Short mmCIF file of C-alpha atoms and ligand atoms in Angstrom, two decimals:
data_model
loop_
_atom_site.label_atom_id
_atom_site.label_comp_id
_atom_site.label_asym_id
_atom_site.label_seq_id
_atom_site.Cartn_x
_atom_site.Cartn_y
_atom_site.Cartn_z
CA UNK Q 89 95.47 79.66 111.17
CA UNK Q 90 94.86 83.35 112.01
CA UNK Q 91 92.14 85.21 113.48
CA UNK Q 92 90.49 88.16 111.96
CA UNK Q 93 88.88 89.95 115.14
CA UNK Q 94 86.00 92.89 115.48
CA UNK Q 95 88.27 96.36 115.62
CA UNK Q 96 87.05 96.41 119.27
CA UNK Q 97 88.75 93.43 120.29
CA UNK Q 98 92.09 94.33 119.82
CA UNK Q 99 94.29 95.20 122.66
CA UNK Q 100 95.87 98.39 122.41
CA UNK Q 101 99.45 97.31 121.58
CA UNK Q 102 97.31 95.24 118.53
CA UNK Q 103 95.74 98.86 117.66
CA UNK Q 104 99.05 100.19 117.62
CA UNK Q 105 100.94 97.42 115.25
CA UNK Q 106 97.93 97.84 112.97
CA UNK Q 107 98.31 101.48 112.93
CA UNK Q 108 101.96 101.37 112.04
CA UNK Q 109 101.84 98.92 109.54
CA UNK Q 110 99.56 100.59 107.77
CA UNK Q 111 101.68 103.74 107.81
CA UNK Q 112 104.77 100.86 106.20
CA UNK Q 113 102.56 99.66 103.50
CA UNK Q 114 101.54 103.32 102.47
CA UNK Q 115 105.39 104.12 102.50
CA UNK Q 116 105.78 101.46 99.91
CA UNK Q 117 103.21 102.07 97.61
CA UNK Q 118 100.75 99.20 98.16
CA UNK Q 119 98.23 101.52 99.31
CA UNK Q 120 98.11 103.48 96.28
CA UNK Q 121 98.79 100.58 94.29
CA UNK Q 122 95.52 99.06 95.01
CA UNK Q 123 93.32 102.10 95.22
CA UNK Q 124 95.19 102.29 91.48
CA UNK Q 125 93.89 98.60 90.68
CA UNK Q 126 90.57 98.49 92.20
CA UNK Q 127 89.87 101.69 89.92
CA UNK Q 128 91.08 100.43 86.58
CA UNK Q 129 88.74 97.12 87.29
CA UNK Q 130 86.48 98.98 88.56
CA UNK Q 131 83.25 98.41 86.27
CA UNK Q 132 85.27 95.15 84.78
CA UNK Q 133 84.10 92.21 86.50
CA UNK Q 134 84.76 92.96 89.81
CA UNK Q 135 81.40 94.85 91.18
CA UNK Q 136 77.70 93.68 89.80
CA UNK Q 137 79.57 90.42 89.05
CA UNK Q 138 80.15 87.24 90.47
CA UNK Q 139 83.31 87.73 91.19
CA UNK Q 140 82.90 90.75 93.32
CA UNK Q 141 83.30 88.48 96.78
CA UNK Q 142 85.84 86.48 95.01
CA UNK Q 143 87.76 89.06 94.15
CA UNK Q 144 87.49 91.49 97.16
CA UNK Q 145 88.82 88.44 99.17
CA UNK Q 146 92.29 88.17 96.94
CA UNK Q 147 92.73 91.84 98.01
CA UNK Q 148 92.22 91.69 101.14
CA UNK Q 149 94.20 88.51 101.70
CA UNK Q 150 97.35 90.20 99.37
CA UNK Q 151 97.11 93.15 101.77
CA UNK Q 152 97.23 91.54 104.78
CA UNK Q 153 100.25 89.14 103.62
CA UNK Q 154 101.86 92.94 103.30
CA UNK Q 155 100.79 93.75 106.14
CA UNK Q 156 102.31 90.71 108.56
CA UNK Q 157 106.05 91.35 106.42
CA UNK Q 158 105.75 94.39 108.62
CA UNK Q 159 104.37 92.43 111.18
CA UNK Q 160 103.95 88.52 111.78
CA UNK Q 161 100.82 89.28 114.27
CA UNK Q 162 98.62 91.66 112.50
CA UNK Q 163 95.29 90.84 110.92
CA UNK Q 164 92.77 92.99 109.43
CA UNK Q 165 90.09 93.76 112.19
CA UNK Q 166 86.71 94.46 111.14
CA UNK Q 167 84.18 96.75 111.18
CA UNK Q 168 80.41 96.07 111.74
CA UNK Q 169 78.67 99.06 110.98
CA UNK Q 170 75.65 97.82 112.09
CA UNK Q 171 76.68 98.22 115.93
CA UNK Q 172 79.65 100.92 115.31
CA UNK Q 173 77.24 103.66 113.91
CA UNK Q 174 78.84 107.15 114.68
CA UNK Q 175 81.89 108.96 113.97
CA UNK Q 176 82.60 109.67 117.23
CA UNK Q 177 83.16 105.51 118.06
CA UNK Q 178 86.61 104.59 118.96
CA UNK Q 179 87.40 103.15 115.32
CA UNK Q 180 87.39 107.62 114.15
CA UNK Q 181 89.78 108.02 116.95
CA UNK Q 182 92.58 110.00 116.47
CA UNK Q 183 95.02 107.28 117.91
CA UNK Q 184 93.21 104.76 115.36
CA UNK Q 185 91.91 105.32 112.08
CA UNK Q 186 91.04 108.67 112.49
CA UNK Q 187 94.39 109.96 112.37
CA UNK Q 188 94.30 108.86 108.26
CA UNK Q 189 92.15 111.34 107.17
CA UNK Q 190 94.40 114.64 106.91
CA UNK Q 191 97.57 112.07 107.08
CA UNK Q 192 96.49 110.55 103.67
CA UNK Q 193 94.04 113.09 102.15
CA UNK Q 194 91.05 111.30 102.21
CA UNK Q 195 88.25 114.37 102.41
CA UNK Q 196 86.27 111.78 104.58
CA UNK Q 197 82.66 113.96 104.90
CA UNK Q 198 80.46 111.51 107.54
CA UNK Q 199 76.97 110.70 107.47
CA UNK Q 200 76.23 110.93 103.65
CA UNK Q 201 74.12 107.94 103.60
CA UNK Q 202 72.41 105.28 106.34
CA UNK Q 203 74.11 102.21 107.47
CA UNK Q 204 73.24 98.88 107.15
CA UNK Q 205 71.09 97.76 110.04
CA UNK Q 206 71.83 94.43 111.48
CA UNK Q 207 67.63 93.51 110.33
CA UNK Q 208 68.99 94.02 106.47
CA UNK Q 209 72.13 91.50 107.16
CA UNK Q 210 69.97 88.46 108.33
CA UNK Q 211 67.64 89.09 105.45
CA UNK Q 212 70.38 89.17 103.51
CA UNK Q 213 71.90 85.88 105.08
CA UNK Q 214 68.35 84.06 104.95
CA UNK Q 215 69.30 83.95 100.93
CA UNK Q 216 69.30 80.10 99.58
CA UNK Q 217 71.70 81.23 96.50
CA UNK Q 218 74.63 82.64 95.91
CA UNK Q 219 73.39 85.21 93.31
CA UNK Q 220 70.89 86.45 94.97
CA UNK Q 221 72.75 86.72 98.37
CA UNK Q 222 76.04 88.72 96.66
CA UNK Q 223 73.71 90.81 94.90
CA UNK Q 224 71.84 92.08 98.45
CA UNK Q 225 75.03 92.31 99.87
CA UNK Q 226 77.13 94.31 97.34
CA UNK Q 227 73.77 96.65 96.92
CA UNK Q 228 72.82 98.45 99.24
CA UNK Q 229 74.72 96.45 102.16
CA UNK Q 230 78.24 97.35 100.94
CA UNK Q 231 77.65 100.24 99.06
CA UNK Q 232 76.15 102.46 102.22
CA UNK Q 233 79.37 102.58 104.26
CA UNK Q 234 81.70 103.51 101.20
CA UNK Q 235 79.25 106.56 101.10
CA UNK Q 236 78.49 106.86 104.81
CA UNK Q 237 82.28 107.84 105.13
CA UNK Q 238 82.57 109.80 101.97
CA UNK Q 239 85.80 111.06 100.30
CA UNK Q 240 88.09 108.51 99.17
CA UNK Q 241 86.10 105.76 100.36
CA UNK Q 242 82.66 106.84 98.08
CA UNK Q 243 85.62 106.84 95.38
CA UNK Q 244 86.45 104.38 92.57
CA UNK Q 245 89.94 104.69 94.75
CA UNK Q 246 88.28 103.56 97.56
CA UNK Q 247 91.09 101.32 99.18
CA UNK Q 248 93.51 104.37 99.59
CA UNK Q 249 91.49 104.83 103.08
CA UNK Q 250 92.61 102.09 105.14
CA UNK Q 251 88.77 101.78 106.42
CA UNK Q 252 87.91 100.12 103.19
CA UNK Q 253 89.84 97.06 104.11
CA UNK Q 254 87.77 97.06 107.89
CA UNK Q 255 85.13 97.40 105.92
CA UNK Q 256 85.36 95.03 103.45
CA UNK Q 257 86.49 92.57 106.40
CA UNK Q 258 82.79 92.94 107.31
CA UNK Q 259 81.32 92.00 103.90
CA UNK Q 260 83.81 89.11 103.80
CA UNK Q 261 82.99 87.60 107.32
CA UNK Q 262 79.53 87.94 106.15
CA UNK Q 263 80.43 85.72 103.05
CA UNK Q 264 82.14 83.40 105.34
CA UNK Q 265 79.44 83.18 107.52
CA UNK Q 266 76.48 82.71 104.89
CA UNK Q 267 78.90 79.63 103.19
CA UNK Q 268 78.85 77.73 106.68
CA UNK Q 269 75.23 78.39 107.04
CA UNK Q 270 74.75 76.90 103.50
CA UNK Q 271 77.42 74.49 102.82
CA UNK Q 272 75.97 73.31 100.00
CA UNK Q 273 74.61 76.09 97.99
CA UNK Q 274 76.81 76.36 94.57
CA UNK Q 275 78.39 78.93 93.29
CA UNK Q 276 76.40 80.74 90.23
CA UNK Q 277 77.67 82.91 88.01
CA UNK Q 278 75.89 86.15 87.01
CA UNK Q 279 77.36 90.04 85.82
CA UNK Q 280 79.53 90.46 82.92
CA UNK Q 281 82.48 87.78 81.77
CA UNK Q 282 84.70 86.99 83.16
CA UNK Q 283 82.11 85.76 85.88
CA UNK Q 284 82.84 81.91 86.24
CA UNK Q 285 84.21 79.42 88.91
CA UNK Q 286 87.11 78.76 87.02
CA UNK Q 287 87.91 81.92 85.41
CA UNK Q 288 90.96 84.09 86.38
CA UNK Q 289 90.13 87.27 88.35
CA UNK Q 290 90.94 90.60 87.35
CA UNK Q 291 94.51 91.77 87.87
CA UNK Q 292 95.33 88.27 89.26
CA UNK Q 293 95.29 85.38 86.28
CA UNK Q 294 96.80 83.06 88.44
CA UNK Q 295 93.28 82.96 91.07
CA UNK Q 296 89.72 81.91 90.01
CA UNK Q 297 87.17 82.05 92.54
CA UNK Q 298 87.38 78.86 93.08
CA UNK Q 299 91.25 78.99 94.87
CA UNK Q 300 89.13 81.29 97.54
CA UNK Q 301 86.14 79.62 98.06
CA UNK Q 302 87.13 78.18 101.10
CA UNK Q 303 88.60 80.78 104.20
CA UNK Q 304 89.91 78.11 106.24
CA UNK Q 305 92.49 76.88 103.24
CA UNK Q 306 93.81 80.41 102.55
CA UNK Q 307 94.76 80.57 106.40
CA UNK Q 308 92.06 82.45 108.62
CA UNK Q 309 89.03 82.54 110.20
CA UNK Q 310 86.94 84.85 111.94
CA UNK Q 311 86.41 85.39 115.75
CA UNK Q 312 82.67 84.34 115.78
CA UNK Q 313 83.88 80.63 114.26
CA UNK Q 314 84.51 77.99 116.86
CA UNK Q 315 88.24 77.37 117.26
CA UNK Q 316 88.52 73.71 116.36
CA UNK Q 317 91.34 72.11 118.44
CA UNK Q 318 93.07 69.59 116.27
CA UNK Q 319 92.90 65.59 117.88
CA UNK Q 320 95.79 64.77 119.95
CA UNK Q 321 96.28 61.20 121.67
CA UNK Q 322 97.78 60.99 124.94
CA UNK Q 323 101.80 59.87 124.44
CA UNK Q 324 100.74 56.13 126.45
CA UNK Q 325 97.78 55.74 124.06
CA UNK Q 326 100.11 56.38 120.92
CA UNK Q 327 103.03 54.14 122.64
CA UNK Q 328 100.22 51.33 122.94
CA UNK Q 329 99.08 51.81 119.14
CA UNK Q 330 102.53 50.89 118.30
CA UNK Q 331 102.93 47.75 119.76
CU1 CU L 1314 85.34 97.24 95.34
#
């Protein structure tokens, strides 16, 4: 199991190997790639659907795997925008993502909406169903910092800036965290077809939202979650068991 830290937390060698990995996976076209696929699905069942966490998930877990072939340690950090408000916060620095923006293109134009405040996320998480909890986050929760950063980012080809995966990080520890807080609440189905538990995702026939329901089982978890140390018995305790 891997951890999936706030940007802030990483050491500066970690900053580094994130940095240059995402320089290797623009070099071989997975960047581009997905800003390519998240536009053509765009308004197809993966936004105003109930797939949209689903679905965001599978990327983010398909870009990390890319990621750690460059690198076995690297995870993607993320950002919470409801602490890290300004442009001029470490994440915009040069030596970090900052650096992207005439590297890549991405026209990023700051400040072109508010962000989220950390009030709207726990009135967000207070939400007893699923619907009704994706919707509030997806609008105006995730929307605001695609357009707070502007450019690429407010674009259908959003994930050609590396920040979308940061910030998507956000939305899906926020996911994470509202399922342990409601263990029990089903998944429901709203938005356009495909839309159900069972039903392939977009661009990926082989993944429902139900192979991603569950963080732990696709291999991370997130720095706020307590680390659960597996059982061990002492060696004299096991020696005695097998008497
Ligand atoms: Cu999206």
């Amino acid at each position: 199991m891997y951890t999936r830290k706030n940007y802030r937390k990483l050491t500066d060698l970690e900053r580094g190997t994130f940095v240059q990995a995402l320089f290797h996976v623009k070099s071989t076209g997975l960047v581009d790639h997905f800003a390519q696929v998240h536009s053509t699905h765009f308004t197809h069942g993966i936004h105003r659907n109930s797939h949209f966490l689903p679905w965001h998930r599978e990327l983010l877990l398909r870009f990390e795997h890319a990621l750690q072939e460059f690198d076995p340690s690297v995870t993607i950090p993320y950002w919470d925008w409801t602490v890290d408000r300004s442009p001029s916060d470490p994440l915009w620095a040069n030596s970090f993502l900052g650096q992207f923006n005439s590297a890549w293109g991405l026209g990023r134009a700051f400040g072109g909406a508010t962000l989220p405040t950390s009030q709207q996320v726990e009135t967000n998480q207070g939400q007893g169903t699923y619907d009704a909890f994706s919707q509030g986050l997806e609008s105006p929760i995730h929307g605001s910092p695609h357009i707070w950063v502007g450019g690429v980012m407010a674009s259908v080809r959003a994930p050609g800036d590396p920040v979308f995966y940061l910030h998507h990080g956000q939305i899906d520890l926020l996911w994470a965290r509202w399922q342990l807080a409601h263990p029990n609440a089903p998944f429901v189905p709203f938005g356009g077809t495909p839309n159900g538990l069972n039903e392939p995702l977009m661009e990926w026939p082989d993944r429902t939202p139900a192979d991603v329901l569950d963080h732990h089982a696709l291999g991370y978890r997130y720095d706020f979650e307590p680390v659960v140390e597996p059982v061990r018995f002492p060696l004299e305790a096991v020696s005695l068991l097998m008497l």
